Amino acid sequence: MTNALLFVGARQIVTCAGPSRARVGRELNDAAVVTNRALLVRDGNITAVAPESELHAANSDAAIVECAGGVLTPGFVDSHTHAIFGRARYEEQELRAAGIDYMEIARRGGGIHASVRDLRVRSEDELFVLAAPRLMRLAASGVTTVEVKSGYGLTLDDELKTLRVVRRLAETLPLRIVPTFLGAHEIPLDFRERTGGRREYVDRVIHDMIPAVAAEGLARFADVFCEPGVFTVEESRELLTAARAAGLGVKLHADELAPGGGAELAAELRATSADHLAAVSDAGIAALASAGTVATLLPATMLFLGKRQQAPARQLIEAGVPIALATDFNPGTSPTTNFPLVLTLGVSQLRLSAAEAIVATTANGAAALALADRTGQLAPGCSADLALWDVEDFRELPYWLGEGRCVASWTRGKPCHPRDLALAC
Ligand code: NIG
Ligand code: FE
């Protein structure tokens, strides 16, 4: 059987071709769209984007994939999700509508605490069965790489259980999955309630959890929810310094709801990404720009929480900060697996162009996971991670509000979301 695929008949190929690093400033507005080109895949990697006649003649062994006038894009990179959880938290939505905000719900023992109680009583098998279809729904919306965080366990055993589920998903599903340890997602209620408990919990994460996660090779990154009322800047610094010393990459939930110096800390630590940033300060923006840390913006979260505020995307771009967009898929603040919806919000809420929204979810999403040399662009040498769309122009991706126009996708050249198997002849 041949290992080669020749994608022909695409009206446009959105290559996002460029340097293997996060794009900044005007680079973000160049999605490198080409027409009258075919794309050749060999052994899971892209080997050429060139006129069909040229590729046809030299690669007669390749199986043809007819794109039927659709648009080919890099598979999207969802660089921020909390996909391992138990039940939905729909009752909190009504509480917020009635005027009780996210942090107040958490203070009353709901929010993250509710998902923690729920996850702790579920088995690895149960969590796997719940998470797999969620990730496949993301795949059905054009995602081929997804980051998955732990963070609803908050004990050594429950965090390891969560990350083992992520590992099993990575071994089983046709997506590229990047695991992140988020043991510092919240201070568990029993620790919050006793004197010295807060410090004790930080010590547990540093001395028990991080070494165990690193020893089992269960995570690529560590993350902390650095926010007034959750982990302080000092605690976050200590936690991420320990994580880095154990060999993990560093990410940070920063300035999500209130400014607190999170972006500045991410820059100081040269974090791979600082995420959320709806309340980032001017000093935080300047610090991120000089560090080259990717600012991962999560517009669905603010929309779902009913906030008017969004991250200052244009100001970040203007300052030279590389931005990425992601879903933040989680049961509390962003229960969506509709990836194109994030593109729509990127344009309508963050005032990006369609090209900027696409580069922010491909090349820059990959950079937010330190994968810019592997995925996020359709160029020779990159993994064949691609998505085919039933649209005539790439600007329709953010345009069709809430619609699923992804026809099929491939990860490492293998079908990921084969909605229409007849396409692969
Ligand atoms: O990214 N901010 C912290 N974590 C999630 C929400 C988690 C939850 O409410 O369950 C977020 O918004
Ligand atoms: Fe998050």
XYZ file of C-alpha atoms and ligand atoms in Angstrom:
438
model
C 0.000 0.000 0.000
C 1.214 3.440 -0.872
C 2.139 5.918 1.832
C 1.532 8.899 -0.433
C -1.572 11.092 -0.752
C -2.089 13.778 -3.379
C -4.705 16.394 -2.438
C -6.129 17.887 -5.629
C -8.982 20.192 -6.600
C -8.871 22.607 -3.638
C -10.124 26.082 -4.547
C -7.651 27.553 -2.044
C -4.888 26.109 0.106
C -4.372 28.229 3.210
C -0.765 27.270 3.890
C 0.175 29.672 6.731
C 3.691 28.918 5.422
C 6.450 30.874 7.093
C 9.041 30.652 9.834
C 8.763 27.869 12.462
C 7.999 30.309 15.243
C 5.124 32.441 16.458
C 4.127 35.167 13.989
C 4.008 38.759 15.185
C 2.681 42.098 13.942
C 1.898 42.117 10.220
C 3.072 38.524 9.787
C -0.164 37.508 11.497
C -2.182 38.942 8.661
C -0.562 36.702 6.050
C -2.209 33.289 5.856
C -0.186 32.550 2.668
C -3.187 31.439 0.605
C -2.394 29.785 -2.729
C -4.610 28.689 -5.632
C -4.126 26.179 -8.432
C -1.913 24.044 -6.266
C -1.966 20.423 -5.125
C -0.454 19.124 -1.897
C 1.628 15.969 -1.602
C 1.948 13.914 1.573
C 4.460 11.122 2.043
C 4.867 8.995 5.180
C 2.761 11.411 7.207
C 4.644 14.559 6.220
C 3.979 17.259 3.660
C 6.555 17.035 0.895
C 5.318 19.593 -1.648
C 2.724 22.252 -2.463
C 2.938 22.723 -6.230
C 0.916 22.638 -9.485
C -1.045 19.407 -9.802
C 0.414 18.477 -13.191
C 3.934 18.604 -11.742
C 3.107 16.484 -8.705
C 0.931 14.040 -10.636
C 3.634 13.105 -13.108
C 6.314 12.492 -10.497
C 4.111 10.685 -7.948
C 1.980 8.170 -9.805
C 1.887 5.939 -6.699
C 0.024 8.568 -4.637
C -3.644 8.012 -3.768
C -5.736 10.968 -4.907
C -7.818 12.928 -2.401
C -10.338 15.014 -4.358
C -11.037 18.269 -2.514
C -13.974 19.126 -4.826
C -13.523 22.896 -4.782
C -13.274 23.146 -0.990
C -10.612 24.966 1.015
C -7.673 23.169 2.657
C -6.166 24.620 5.841
C -3.665 23.446 8.417
C -5.478 21.407 11.077
C -6.343 23.775 13.909
C -4.364 23.721 17.145
C -6.528 24.058 20.238
C -3.766 25.016 22.642
C -5.868 25.378 25.822
C -8.516 22.926 27.061
C -9.658 21.355 30.315
C -11.347 18.401 28.610
C -11.132 15.833 31.430
C -14.130 16.392 33.654
C -17.288 14.613 34.756
C -20.646 16.309 34.611
C -21.756 19.555 33.009
C -22.220 22.620 35.281
C -25.339 24.126 33.689
C -26.806 25.326 37.014
C -23.982 27.881 37.370
C -25.034 29.519 34.126
C -28.374 30.462 35.649
C -26.716 31.663 38.856
C -24.544 34.020 36.807
C -27.594 35.240 34.906
C -29.136 36.010 38.299
C -26.120 38.161 39.186
C -23.841 35.790 41.140
C -20.464 35.980 39.453
C -17.868 33.273 38.713
C -15.623 34.012 41.708
C -18.600 34.213 44.103
C -19.816 30.795 42.890
C -16.309 29.452 43.624
C -16.348 31.020 47.121
C -19.594 29.161 47.781
C -17.906 25.861 46.940
C -19.091 25.610 43.345
C -17.099 26.281 40.181
C -13.851 24.323 39.979
C -14.599 22.787 43.423
C -17.786 21.203 42.046
C -15.878 19.570 39.180
C -13.210 18.394 41.652
C -15.769 16.612 43.872
C -17.228 15.004 40.764
C -13.956 13.877 39.139
C -12.612 12.340 42.336
C -15.377 9.720 42.460
C -14.962 8.668 38.829
C -12.681 5.929 37.519
C -10.083 6.288 34.800
C -12.290 4.236 32.467
C -15.290 6.454 33.101
C -13.305 9.639 32.476
C -11.877 8.174 29.280
C -15.348 7.325 27.978
C -16.539 10.862 28.756
C -13.538 12.642 27.234
C -13.049 10.682 24.000
C -16.230 11.884 22.236
C -15.560 15.452 23.383
C -12.158 15.420 21.731
C -13.628 13.813 18.620
C -16.158 16.658 18.456
C -13.203 19.043 18.438
C -11.676 16.932 15.659
C -14.945 17.198 13.734
C -14.562 20.968 13.861
C -11.127 20.943 12.235
C -8.806 20.490 15.221
C -5.885 18.076 14.750
C -3.772 19.056 17.794
C -5.225 19.635 21.238
C -3.680 20.508 24.582
C -5.449 18.876 27.545
C -4.932 20.009 31.140
C -5.484 18.161 34.377
C -6.700 20.261 37.310
C -9.972 18.797 38.588
C -8.213 16.209 40.779
C -6.089 18.303 43.148
C -4.712 15.265 44.993
C -1.674 13.307 43.872
C -3.771 10.277 42.935
C -6.523 12.205 41.187
C -4.095 14.336 39.175
C -2.163 11.226 38.108
C -5.468 9.520 37.264
C -6.431 12.471 35.052
C -3.093 12.577 33.242
C -3.196 8.810 32.669
C -6.552 9.328 30.978
C -4.924 11.971 28.773
C -2.128 9.543 27.921
C -4.649 6.858 26.992
C -6.537 9.316 24.810
C -3.271 10.240 23.079
C -2.564 6.569 22.401
C -6.090 5.859 21.165
C -7.481 8.855 19.276
C -6.296 10.068 15.868
C -5.445 13.536 17.253
C -2.098 14.892 18.465
C -2.636 15.449 22.188
C -0.369 17.555 24.422
C -0.763 16.963 28.191
C -0.445 19.770 30.746
C -0.307 19.360 34.531
C -2.550 21.905 36.282
C -2.429 20.699 39.889
C -2.405 24.396 40.842
C -5.844 25.064 39.366
C -7.448 25.864 42.723
C -6.707 25.436 46.423
C -8.887 22.499 47.524
C -11.616 23.487 49.983
C -10.241 21.411 52.894
C -6.855 23.161 52.530
C -8.484 26.597 52.147
C -10.365 26.139 55.402
C -7.446 25.335 57.706
C -4.658 27.620 58.926
C -1.521 27.071 56.913
C -3.477 24.905 54.474
C -2.750 27.095 51.503
C 0.997 26.807 52.006
C 0.631 23.089 52.628
C -1.144 22.639 49.294
C 1.530 24.579 47.356
C 4.125 22.324 49.029
C 2.192 19.207 48.010
C 2.125 20.317 44.389
C 5.853 21.111 44.472
C 7.115 18.155 46.484
C 4.664 15.348 45.661
C 2.807 16.033 42.445
C 5.391 17.643 40.144
C 8.050 14.974 40.802
C 5.521 12.150 40.292
C 4.135 13.657 37.084
C 7.655 14.197 35.740
C 8.830 10.713 36.749
C 5.952 9.088 34.872
C 6.442 11.406 31.882
C 2.775 12.356 32.087
C 2.956 16.022 31.095
C 4.753 18.267 28.631
C 3.802 21.509 30.408
C 2.775 22.773 33.830
C 0.235 25.558 34.296
C -1.062 27.601 37.268
C -4.294 29.599 37.723
C -2.640 32.869 38.786
C -5.497 35.187 39.709
C -6.466 37.331 42.710
C -8.295 34.905 45.031
C -6.612 31.812 43.598
C -2.787 31.484 43.362
C -0.713 34.608 43.998
C 2.124 35.750 41.750
C 4.658 34.595 44.370
C 3.094 31.146 44.693
C 2.843 30.832 40.905
C 6.515 31.754 40.519
C 7.501 29.107 43.034
C 5.275 26.441 41.468
C 6.421 27.056 37.897
C 10.085 27.297 38.869
C 9.785 23.842 40.432
C 7.973 22.540 37.355
C 10.669 23.862 35.060
C 13.402 22.317 37.210
C 11.585 18.977 36.800
C 11.788 19.351 33.009
C 8.288 20.652 32.251
C 7.507 23.590 29.966
C 5.717 26.514 31.565
C 2.298 28.081 30.910
C 0.160 30.409 33.001
C -3.524 31.341 33.388
C -2.864 35.062 33.749
C -5.019 38.150 34.311
C -8.228 36.335 33.363
C -10.715 38.364 35.368
C -8.658 40.955 37.263
C -5.175 42.404 36.655
C -2.689 40.912 39.088
C 0.760 40.819 37.494
C 0.251 37.403 35.844
C 1.453 38.505 32.412
C 4.539 40.096 33.947
C 5.308 36.825 35.728
C 4.824 34.784 32.540
C 7.294 37.093 30.789
C 9.781 36.940 33.666
C 9.710 33.130 33.489
C 9.903 33.167 29.672
C 6.756 31.031 29.705
C 5.757 29.383 26.437
C 2.347 31.031 26.772
C 0.293 33.322 29.010
C -3.386 32.559 28.636
C -6.646 34.571 28.989
C -5.314 38.128 29.592
C -8.703 39.844 29.424
C -7.501 42.073 32.270
C -3.824 42.412 31.257
C -2.104 45.710 32.150
C -0.047 47.886 29.787
C 3.087 46.827 31.673
C 2.060 43.198 31.192
C 1.702 43.705 27.441
C 5.143 45.307 27.191
C 6.684 42.470 29.227
C 5.093 39.770 27.031
C 6.360 41.515 23.906
C 9.945 41.575 25.085
C 9.818 37.956 26.287
C 8.197 36.629 23.088
C 5.678 34.691 25.201
C 2.591 33.699 23.200
C -0.596 35.395 24.448
C -3.342 32.791 24.144
C -6.698 34.550 23.991
C -9.906 32.708 24.832
C -12.839 34.823 23.655
C -15.494 32.116 24.155
C -14.820 32.244 27.907
C -15.644 35.907 28.325
C -18.684 35.531 26.084
C -19.989 32.544 28.069
C -19.374 34.285 31.406
C -21.470 37.184 30.138
C -18.604 39.669 30.399
C -18.317 42.610 28.055
C -14.561 42.733 28.489
C -12.273 40.862 26.081
C -8.479 40.659 25.846
C -6.996 43.719 24.061
C -5.975 41.746 20.972
C -5.213 44.730 18.734
C -3.095 46.367 21.419
C -1.194 43.096 21.918
C -0.546 42.724 18.172
C 0.466 46.367 17.901
C 2.959 45.867 20.742
C 4.511 42.893 18.922
C 3.084 40.127 21.149
C 2.382 36.882 19.250
C -1.247 35.939 19.842
C -2.952 32.553 19.632
C -6.662 31.729 20.016
C -8.108 28.629 21.666
C -11.395 27.304 23.057
C -10.558 26.971 26.806
C -13.030 24.057 26.537
C -14.139 23.323 30.136
C -17.391 22.715 32.049
C -17.416 26.042 33.904
C -16.499 28.884 31.602
C -16.359 27.589 28.031
C -18.408 24.477 27.294
C -17.793 24.455 23.550
C -16.039 22.106 21.153
C -16.958 24.285 18.179
C -13.566 25.518 17.046
C -14.702 27.753 14.150
C -16.821 29.648 16.702
C -13.541 30.789 18.253
C -12.487 32.160 14.855
C -15.799 34.004 14.614
C -15.287 35.538 18.058
C -11.719 36.397 17.112
C -13.074 38.568 14.328
C -16.255 39.922 15.947
C -15.016 40.393 19.540
C -11.247 40.758 19.226
C -11.354 42.657 15.907
C -8.955 40.388 14.055
C -8.970 39.887 10.305
C -9.909 36.405 9.065
C -6.244 35.786 8.202
C -5.104 36.860 11.670
C -7.678 34.578 13.296
C -6.480 31.642 11.167
C -2.760 32.219 11.775
C -3.527 32.619 15.515
C -5.158 29.164 15.542
C -2.601 27.345 13.374
C 1.034 28.527 13.337
C 0.674 30.470 16.596
C -1.404 27.778 18.308
C 1.452 25.404 17.485
C 3.987 27.894 18.895
C 1.911 28.068 22.105
C 2.671 24.343 22.471
C 6.310 24.604 21.301
C 5.322 22.647 18.177
C 5.845 25.313 15.509
C 8.410 23.140 13.717
C 5.946 20.218 13.424
C 2.455 21.532 12.781
C 0.394 24.675 12.146
C 1.455 25.214 8.537
C 1.198 23.389 5.233
C 4.805 23.415 4.109
C 7.350 20.754 3.172
C 8.799 19.064 6.263
C 5.732 19.632 8.451
C 3.388 16.944 9.676
C 0.422 16.373 7.344
C -2.139 17.846 9.751
C -4.869 19.326 7.609
C -8.547 20.098 7.394
C -10.842 20.329 4.371
C -13.736 22.814 4.450
C -16.944 23.022 2.474
C -16.489 26.724 1.677
C -15.307 28.721 -1.337
C -13.098 31.222 0.472
C -11.082 30.996 3.675
C -12.841 34.072 5.034
C -15.965 31.923 5.357
C -14.345 30.007 8.229
C -15.043 32.780 10.765
C -18.144 33.859 8.840
C -20.534 30.897 9.257
C -21.610 31.495 12.845
C -21.629 28.251 14.813
C -21.763 26.030 11.729
C -19.759 22.895 11.102
C -18.219 23.126 7.665
C -15.275 20.797 8.208
C -15.629 17.951 5.698
C -12.632 15.908 6.770
C -9.300 16.172 8.532
C -6.017 14.288 8.696
C -3.381 14.092 11.433
C 0.090 12.872 10.449
C -1.455 11.998 7.063
C -4.032 9.645 8.623
C -7.775 10.313 8.630
C -8.738 12.117 11.831
C -12.280 13.136 11.049
C -13.430 11.223 7.980
C -16.890 12.684 7.655
C -16.982 11.761 3.997
C -14.916 8.657 3.342
C -15.847 8.802 -0.338
C -13.454 11.727 -0.646
C -10.462 9.468 -0.271
C -10.426 7.355 -3.397
O -9.692 28.668 32.109
N -9.693 29.859 34.993
C -9.477 28.729 35.358
N -9.833 27.630 34.728
C -10.862 27.558 33.740
C -12.220 27.427 34.333
C -12.362 26.184 35.065
C -13.728 25.924 35.598
O -14.504 26.851 35.923
O -14.031 24.739 35.708
C -10.710 28.682 32.750
O -11.589 29.559 32.609
Fe -8.327 27.644 31.190
